[in-house]
Amino acid sequence: MTDRGMGMWIHVDPRSPVPMYQQIVESVKANVAKGILNPGDKLQSVRELSVELAINHNTVAKAYRELERENVIEVIRGRGTFITLQPTAPNAEQRREEMRETIRKLLIEAHHLRMSHEELWQMFHQVMEEWRLSRETEAPESTEEGEKL
Amino acid sequence: MTDRGMGMWIHVDPRSPVPMYQQIVESVKANVAKGILNPGDKLQSVRELSVELAINHNTVAKAYRELERENVIEVIRGRGTFITLQPTAPNAEQRREEMRETIRKLLIEAHHLRMSHEELWQMFHQVMEEWRLSRETEAPESTEEGEKL
DNA sequence: CGTGTGTACCACATGAAGCGGTACACATAG
DNA sequence: CTATGTGTACCGCTTCATGTGGTACACACG
């Protein structure tokens, strides 16, 4: 389900209820987590990406601003945006609590889908295993097209 | 963290980014999953709940409509709304896929918080155990204030 | 009949999201 | 130096979802 050659990139669905700028944020974070984007890699410029996605530059800029706020990317004025070298996620404890809340909502949804805790447990296991495999497959050593920071 | 006596009820934060009608939906589904609301239980009327929450009746009605669409509640015109006796969740397979997607997002978030898969696994275990305990504690046999269906 | 139920409208206000355009400060290459 | 590319900051505007306030209807029940 990749776009071209390497595990390329960002998807945006204008008809999705989730805002496009947030879809960009999630895409970048997903690519980082999968090892497709590595620390130091350069991102497309705001205007480049806005053309690629057929989207307003302000929307892309909003996404980049959010990514910088989360310390996922670093911005160097006049140079471009790069994946953070030594990432430090802010609000760690708060975000862990949000993860727990998400898990609680999964338990609620499981109940309404008549899933036992055992089945939910298996779902966790299955998805984590898929993830582990796709990471080993798609992770490159280095060298995309982008120069490094 | 209950409101009064039994594990009472619905919370709504007008300043939350998540719409109030959806907060109502989540509250009801959570109460059902916890066993605080049981099949056949009667819900507050649209206008009652709108007064309780200091909210417009249309907003409550929207929540009830969504809950009926998900087969969580049953509506009897002129009588009231009741928790479904034999619930059948629609779009089961699609909703299971959404659950998997949620788990994938948890994996992404875990990566950015420098959590190992082991730590995430422990978080799953911990939240599920908390849930199991709170269910055993808060689940009543029957008889709230409401008449049954 | 009168009351309580869910439901269906309507007009309106508010805010987020996105667009289109312009402009500025900075870095780098020429 | 200039020219170009970078992120950023505005402005006005449209669109849409949310929520409000009000009114009205069909139904059930005492």
Short mmCIF file of C-alpha atoms (C1' of nucleotides) in Angstrom, two decimals:
data_model
loop_
_atom_site.label_atom_id
_atom_site.label_comp_id
_atom_site.label_asym_id
_atom_site.label_seq_id
_atom_site.Cartn_x
_atom_site.Cartn_y
_atom_site.Cartn_z
CA MET A 1 0.00 0.00 0.00
CA THR A 2 2.92 2.34 -0.70
CA ASP A 3 2.79 5.11 -3.24
CA ARG A 4 6.07 4.98 -5.09
CA GLY A 5 9.37 3.21 -4.66
CA MET A 6 10.03 3.73 -1.03
CA GLY A 7 7.26 3.91 1.55
CA MET A 8 6.17 7.25 0.22
CA TRP A 9 4.30 9.37 2.17
CA ILE A 10 1.49 11.58 3.14
CA HIS A 11 -2.15 10.87 2.46
CA VAL A 12 -4.97 13.35 2.86
CA ASP A 13 -8.67 12.81 2.33
CA PRO A 14 -10.54 16.12 2.03
CA ARG A 15 -13.85 14.36 2.72
CA SER A 16 -12.68 12.88 6.00
CA PRO A 17 -14.21 14.35 9.15
CA VAL A 18 -10.71 14.65 10.61
CA PRO A 19 -9.13 17.96 9.58
CA MET A 20 -6.56 17.80 6.79
CA TYR A 21 -3.83 19.51 8.79
CA GLN A 22 -4.24 16.84 11.43
CA GLN A 23 -4.09 14.09 8.84
CA ILE A 24 -0.73 15.51 7.79
CA VAL A 25 0.46 15.51 11.41
CA GLU A 26 -0.60 11.88 11.85
CA SER A 27 1.00 10.85 8.56
CA VAL A 28 4.36 12.33 9.49
CA LYS A 29 4.29 10.80 12.96
CA ALA A 30 3.35 7.44 11.47
CA ASN A 31 6.24 7.61 9.00
CA VAL A 32 8.62 8.42 11.84
CA ALA A 33 7.32 5.57 13.95
CA LYS A 34 7.71 3.15 11.05
CA GLY A 35 11.28 4.24 10.39
CA ILE A 36 10.42 5.56 6.93
CA LEU A 37 11.39 9.00 8.15
CA ASN A 38 14.53 9.15 10.27
CA PRO A 39 16.08 11.87 12.45
CA GLY A 40 17.71 14.51 10.29
CA ASP A 41 15.62 13.79 7.20
CA LYS A 42 14.32 16.83 5.37
CA LEU A 43 10.62 17.28 4.77
CA GLN A 44 9.05 18.82 1.70
CA SER A 45 8.74 22.56 1.97
CA VAL A 46 5.41 24.01 2.92
CA ARG A 47 4.71 25.14 -0.63
CA GLU A 48 5.94 21.92 -2.21
CA LEU A 49 3.68 19.80 -0.05
CA SER A 50 0.76 22.16 -0.60
CA VAL A 51 1.12 21.60 -4.35
CA GLU A 52 1.53 17.82 -3.96
CA LEU A 53 -1.65 17.56 -1.94
CA ALA A 54 -3.53 20.24 -3.89
CA ILE A 55 -4.02 22.11 -0.66
CA ASN A 56 -3.56 25.63 0.66
CA HIS A 57 -0.12 26.46 2.04
CA ASN A 58 -1.67 27.73 5.24
CA THR A 59 -3.08 24.28 5.95
CA VAL A 60 0.34 22.67 5.54
CA ALA A 61 1.95 25.39 7.63
CA LYS A 62 -0.57 24.71 10.39
CA ALA A 63 0.41 21.04 10.36
CA TYR A 64 4.12 21.84 10.51
CA ARG A 65 3.52 24.24 13.38
CA GLU A 66 1.78 21.48 15.31
CA LEU A 67 4.56 19.00 14.54
CA GLU A 68 7.13 21.48 15.80
CA ARG A 69 5.08 22.02 18.95
CA GLU A 70 5.30 18.27 19.57
CA ASN A 71 9.04 18.27 18.92
CA VAL A 72 8.65 15.88 15.99
CA ILE A 73 10.29 18.28 13.55
CA GLU A 74 12.79 21.14 13.81
CA VAL A 75 12.43 24.30 11.81
CA ILE A 76 15.39 26.32 10.58
CA ARG A 77 14.30 29.61 9.09
CA GLY A 78 15.32 29.88 5.47
CA ARG A 79 16.60 26.26 5.40
CA GLY A 80 13.62 23.99 5.84
CA THR A 81 12.09 21.48 8.24
CA PHE A 82 13.81 18.35 9.50
CA ILE A 83 12.96 15.39 11.68
CA THR A 84 14.18 16.12 15.19
CA LEU A 85 17.56 14.58 16.03
CA GLN A 86 17.00 13.96 19.72
CA PRO A 87 13.26 14.01 20.16
CA THR A 88 11.80 14.96 23.52
CA ALA A 89 8.07 14.53 23.65
CA PRO A 90 6.41 17.24 25.77
CA ASN A 91 3.60 16.53 28.24
CA ALA A 92 4.67 12.92 28.49
CA GLU A 93 2.59 12.05 31.54
CA GLN A 94 -0.53 13.75 30.22
CA ARG A 95 -0.19 11.94 26.92
CA ARG A 96 0.24 8.62 28.67
CA GLU A 97 -3.00 9.28 30.52
CA GLU A 98 -4.71 10.01 27.19
CA MET A 99 -3.44 6.66 25.96
CA ARG A 100 -5.01 4.97 28.97
CA GLU A 101 -8.26 6.78 28.23
CA THR A 102 -8.10 5.52 24.65
CA ILE A 103 -7.66 1.98 25.93
CA ARG A 104 -10.68 2.41 28.20
CA LYS A 105 -12.74 3.47 25.20
CA LEU A 106 -11.55 0.35 23.42
CA LEU A 107 -12.87 -1.70 26.32
CA ILE A 108 -16.24 0.04 26.01
CA GLU A 109 -16.38 -0.52 22.28
CA ALA A 110 -15.38 -4.15 22.76
CA HIS A 111 -18.27 -4.64 25.17
CA HIS A 112 -20.78 -3.26 22.68
CA LEU A 113 -19.34 -5.53 19.99
CA ARG A 114 -19.76 -8.53 22.30
CA MET A 115 -16.01 -9.09 22.39
CA SER A 116 -14.55 -10.88 25.37
CA HIS A 117 -11.44 -9.54 27.04
CA GLU A 118 -9.69 -12.53 25.57
CA GLU A 119 -10.62 -11.52 22.03
CA LEU A 120 -9.54 -7.94 22.68
CA TRP A 121 -6.27 -9.22 24.03
CA GLN A 122 -5.73 -11.25 20.88
CA MET A 123 -6.50 -8.16 18.78
CA PHE A 124 -3.79 -6.25 20.64
CA HIS A 125 -1.37 -9.05 20.03
CA GLN A 126 -2.24 -9.36 16.34
CA VAL A 127 -1.90 -5.65 15.55
CA MET A 128 1.37 -5.36 17.46
CA GLU A 129 2.77 -8.31 15.56
CA GLU A 130 1.72 -6.85 12.20
CA TRP A 131 3.40 -3.62 13.21
CA ARG A 132 6.61 -5.33 14.18
CA LEU A 133 6.78 -7.11 10.84
CA SER A 134 6.05 -4.02 8.73
CA ARG A 135 8.75 -2.12 10.60
CA GLU A 136 11.36 -4.75 9.77
CA THR A 137 10.24 -4.72 6.14
CA GLU A 138 9.94 -1.04 5.37
CA ALA A 139 12.75 0.42 7.44
CA PRO A 140 15.55 1.77 5.20
CA GLU A 141 19.17 2.26 6.29
CA SER A 142 19.28 5.88 5.16
CA THR A 143 19.42 8.01 1.99
CA GLU A 144 16.06 8.97 0.60
CA GLU A 145 16.16 11.84 -1.85
CA GLY A 146 16.53 14.40 0.90
CA GLU A 147 19.75 15.96 2.11
CA LYS A 148 20.33 15.61 5.81
CA LEU A 149 20.41 18.26 8.44
CA MET B 1 -15.38 9.74 41.09
CA THR B 2 -19.13 9.09 41.09
CA ASP B 3 -21.70 11.83 41.36
CA ARG B 4 -24.24 10.60 43.83
CA GLY B 5 -25.03 7.34 45.54
CA MET B 6 -24.76 4.91 42.71
CA GLY B 7 -22.45 5.43 39.79
CA MET B 8 -24.51 8.31 38.49
CA TRP B 9 -24.21 9.34 35.22
CA ILE B 10 -23.61 11.62 32.40
CA HIS B 11 -20.90 14.23 32.26
CA VAL B 12 -20.65 16.98 29.68
CA ASP B 13 -17.95 19.60 29.32
CA PRO B 14 -19.09 22.45 27.07
CA ARG B 15 -15.47 23.56 26.62
CA SER B 16 -14.29 20.19 25.38
CA PRO B 17 -13.34 19.96 21.71
CA VAL B 18 -15.50 16.84 21.43
CA PRO B 19 -19.14 17.76 20.70
CA MET B 20 -21.52 17.59 23.63
CA TYR B 21 -23.97 15.25 21.92
CA GLN B 22 -21.09 12.83 21.38
CA GLN B 23 -20.04 13.11 25.02
CA ILE B 24 -23.57 12.02 25.95
CA VAL B 25 -23.31 9.06 23.58
CA GLU B 26 -19.98 8.01 25.09
CA SER B 27 -21.28 8.43 28.63
CA VAL B 28 -24.28 6.20 28.03
CA LYS B 29 -22.20 3.54 26.30
CA ALA B 30 -19.67 3.66 29.13
CA ASN B 31 -22.41 3.22 31.72
CA VAL B 32 -23.77 0.25 29.82
CA ALA B 33 -20.34 -1.33 29.54
CA LYS B 34 -19.76 -0.88 33.27
CA GLY B 35 -23.07 -2.47 34.16
CA ILE B 36 -24.38 0.73 35.73
CA LEU B 37 -27.05 0.78 33.06
CA ASN B 38 -28.66 -2.55 32.28
CA PRO B 39 -30.94 -3.79 29.50
CA GLY B 40 -34.47 -2.51 30.03
CA ASP B 41 -33.43 0.46 32.17
CA LYS B 42 -35.20 3.70 31.37
CA LEU B 43 -33.22 6.78 30.49
CA GLN B 44 -34.11 10.32 31.43
CA SER B 45 -36.41 11.94 28.92
CA VAL B 46 -34.91 14.28 26.37
CA ARG B 47 -36.23 17.34 28.15
CA GLU B 48 -35.26 16.08 31.63
CA LEU B 49 -31.68 15.46 30.60
CA SER B 50 -31.52 18.78 28.75
CA VAL B 51 -32.45 20.50 32.02
CA GLU B 52 -29.99 18.42 34.08
CA LEU B 53 -27.11 19.29 31.80
CA ALA B 54 -28.27 22.86 31.12
CA ILE B 55 -28.31 22.06 27.46
CA ASN B 56 -30.69 22.45 24.54
CA HIS B 57 -33.17 19.61 24.00
CA ASN B 58 -32.11 19.32 20.38
CA THR B 59 -28.60 18.42 21.45
CA VAL B 60 -29.85 15.65 23.72
CA ALA B 61 -32.20 14.42 20.99
CA LYS B 62 -29.28 14.21 18.61
CA ALA B 63 -27.40 12.03 21.08
CA TYR B 64 -30.40 9.74 21.57
CA ARG B 65 -30.83 9.43 17.82
CA GLU B 66 -27.21 8.34 17.49
CA LEU B 67 -27.58 5.86 20.35
CA GLU B 68 -30.65 4.39 18.68
CA ARG B 69 -28.76 4.13 15.39
CA GLU B 70 -26.14 2.05 17.20
CA ASN B 71 -28.82 -0.13 18.80
CA VAL B 72 -27.75 0.87 22.29
CA ILE B 73 -31.19 2.22 23.18
CA GLU B 74 -34.72 1.54 22.03
CA VAL B 75 -37.26 4.28 21.56
CA ILE B 76 -40.97 3.82 22.16
CA ARG B 77 -42.96 6.81 21.01
CA GLY B 78 -44.82 8.41 23.84
CA ARG B 79 -43.22 6.07 26.41
CA GLY B 80 -39.56 6.87 26.59
CA THR B 81 -36.13 5.47 25.81
CA PHE B 82 -34.75 2.23 27.22
CA ILE B 83 -31.51 0.29 27.09
CA THR B 84 -31.83 -2.33 24.36
CA LEU B 85 -32.78 -5.79 25.61
CA GLN B 86 -30.95 -7.86 23.04
CA PRO B 87 -28.35 -5.54 21.58
CA THR B 88 -27.07 -6.13 18.08
CA ALA B 89 -24.23 -3.83 17.13
CA PRO B 90 -24.39 -2.82 13.45
CA ASN B 91 -21.32 -2.63 11.20
CA ALA B 92 -19.47 -5.02 13.46
CA GLU B 93 -16.62 -5.78 11.08
CA GLN B 94 -16.09 -2.14 10.16
CA ARG B 95 -16.02 -1.17 13.82
CA ARG B 96 -13.52 -3.90 14.59
CA GLU B 97 -11.29 -2.48 11.88
CA GLU B 98 -11.60 0.96 13.45
CA MET B 99 -10.51 -0.59 16.74
CA ARG B 100 -7.43 -2.00 15.02
CA GLU B 101 -6.70 1.43 13.58
CA THR B 102 -6.97 2.90 17.06
CA ILE B 103 -4.46 0.36 18.32
CA ARG B 104 -2.07 1.28 15.49
CA LYS B 105 -2.31 4.91 16.54
CA LEU B 106 -1.47 3.84 20.07
CA LEU B 107 1.66 2.17 18.71
CA ILE B 108 2.63 5.40 16.94
CA GLU B 109 2.03 7.46 20.06
CA ALA B 110 4.00 4.97 22.13
CA HIS B 111 6.95 5.34 19.77
CA HIS B 112 6.95 9.11 20.12
CA LEU B 113 6.79 8.77 23.91
CA ARG B 114 9.79 6.41 23.83
CA MET B 115 7.70 3.55 25.16
CA SER B 116 8.83 0.04 24.39
CA HIS B 117 6.33 -2.55 23.23
CA GLU B 118 6.79 -4.13 26.62
CA GLU B 119 5.70 -0.97 28.41
CA LEU B 120 2.69 -0.59 26.11
CA TRP B 121 1.79 -4.19 26.79
CA GLN B 122 1.91 -3.53 30.51
CA MET B 123 -0.30 -0.46 30.05
CA PHE B 124 -2.89 -2.62 28.28
CA HIS B 125 -2.76 -5.11 31.11
CA GLN B 126 -3.01 -2.47 33.80
CA VAL B 127 -6.02 -0.67 32.30
CA MET B 128 -7.86 -3.92 31.65
CA GLU B 129 -7.30 -4.99 35.23
CA GLU B 130 -8.56 -1.65 36.58
CA TRP B 131 -11.62 -2.06 34.39
CA ARG B 132 -12.29 -5.55 35.60
CA LEU B 133 -12.14 -4.43 39.23
CA SER B 134 -14.37 -1.38 38.77
CA ARG B 135 -16.96 -3.55 37.02
CA GLU B 136 -17.11 -5.92 39.95
CA THR B 137 -17.43 -3.00 42.34
CA GLU B 138 -19.98 -0.78 40.65
CA ALA B 139 -22.30 -3.33 39.04
CA PRO B 140 -25.72 -3.30 40.75
CA GLU B 141 -28.18 -6.18 40.66
CA SER B 142 -31.09 -4.06 39.44
CA THR B 143 -33.49 -1.35 40.62
CA GLU B 144 -32.23 2.17 40.18
CA GLU B 145 -34.98 4.76 40.29
CA GLY B 146 -36.25 3.88 36.84
CA GLU B 147 -39.12 1.63 35.96
CA LYS B 148 -38.24 -1.13 33.56
CA LEU B 149 -39.38 -1.68 30.03
"C1'" DC C 1 -58.77 15.78 27.56
"C1'" DG C 2 -54.08 16.97 29.51
"C1'" DT C 3 -49.52 15.63 30.13
"C1'" DG C 4 -45.28 13.53 28.82
"C1'" DT C 5 -42.90 11.23 25.28
"C1'" DG C 6 -39.71 11.40 20.86
"C1'" DT C 7 -39.32 13.85 16.65
"C1'" DA C 8 -39.15 17.42 12.99
"C1'" DC C 9 -38.74 21.53 11.60
"C1'" DC C 10 -37.01 26.64 11.35
"C1'" DA C 11 -33.85 30.70 11.88
"C1'" DC C 12 -29.84 32.17 14.00
"C1'" DA C 13 -25.11 32.55 16.26
"C1'" DT C 14 -20.61 30.79 16.90
"C1'" DG C 15 -16.31 28.69 15.86
"C1'" DA C 16 -13.10 25.68 13.29
"C1'" DA C 17 -11.30 24.66 8.90
"C1'" DG C 18 -9.82 25.82 4.65
"C1'" DC C 19 -8.93 29.02 0.73
"C1'" DG C 20 -6.57 32.89 -1.79
"C1'" DG C 21 -3.58 36.48 -1.51
"C1'" DT C 22 0.09 39.34 0.20
"C1'" DA C 23 3.98 40.36 2.83
"C1'" DC C 24 7.99 39.87 5.91
"C1'" DA C 25 12.58 37.91 7.83
"C1'" DC C 26 15.87 34.74 7.15
"C1'" DA C 27 19.47 31.58 4.64
"C1'" DT C 28 21.84 30.27 0.75
"C1'" DA C 29 23.54 30.22 -4.04
"C1'" DG C 30 24.60 32.96 -7.99
"C1'" DC D 1 24.75 42.76 -4.13
"C1'" DT D 2 20.36 40.07 -6.14
"C1'" DA D 3 17.40 36.11 -6.73
"C1'" DT D 4 15.41 32.31 -4.90
"C1'" DG D 5 13.57 29.30 -1.39
"C1'" DT D 6 12.49 28.83 3.30
"C1'" DG D 7 8.91 29.33 7.42
"C1'" DT D 8 5.75 32.59 9.21
"C1'" DA D 9 2.10 36.11 9.85
"C1'" DC D 10 -1.37 38.43 8.53
"C1'" DC D 11 -6.13 39.69 6.11
"C1'" DG D 12 -10.78 38.70 4.34
"C1'" DC D 13 -13.80 35.31 2.85
"C1'" DT D 14 -16.59 30.85 2.46
"C1'" DT D 15 -18.23 26.54 4.21
"C1'" DC D 16 -19.72 23.49 7.57
"C1'" DA D 17 -20.72 21.38 12.16
"C1'" DT D 18 -22.37 22.50 16.54
"C1'" DG D 19 -25.43 24.42 19.51
"C1'" DT D 20 -29.39 27.49 20.76
"C1'" DG D 21 -34.30 28.93 21.08
"C1'" DG D 22 -38.71 28.30 19.56
"C1'" DT D 23 -42.67 25.98 17.67
"C1'" DA D 24 -45.26 22.14 16.25
"C1'" DC D 25 -46.73 17.34 15.41
"C1'" DA D 26 -47.97 12.28 16.49
"C1'" DC D 27 -48.16 9.08 19.85
"C1'" DA D 28 -49.09 6.76 24.70
"C1'" DC D 29 -51.25 6.86 28.96
"C1'" DG D 30 -54.06 8.10 32.90
#
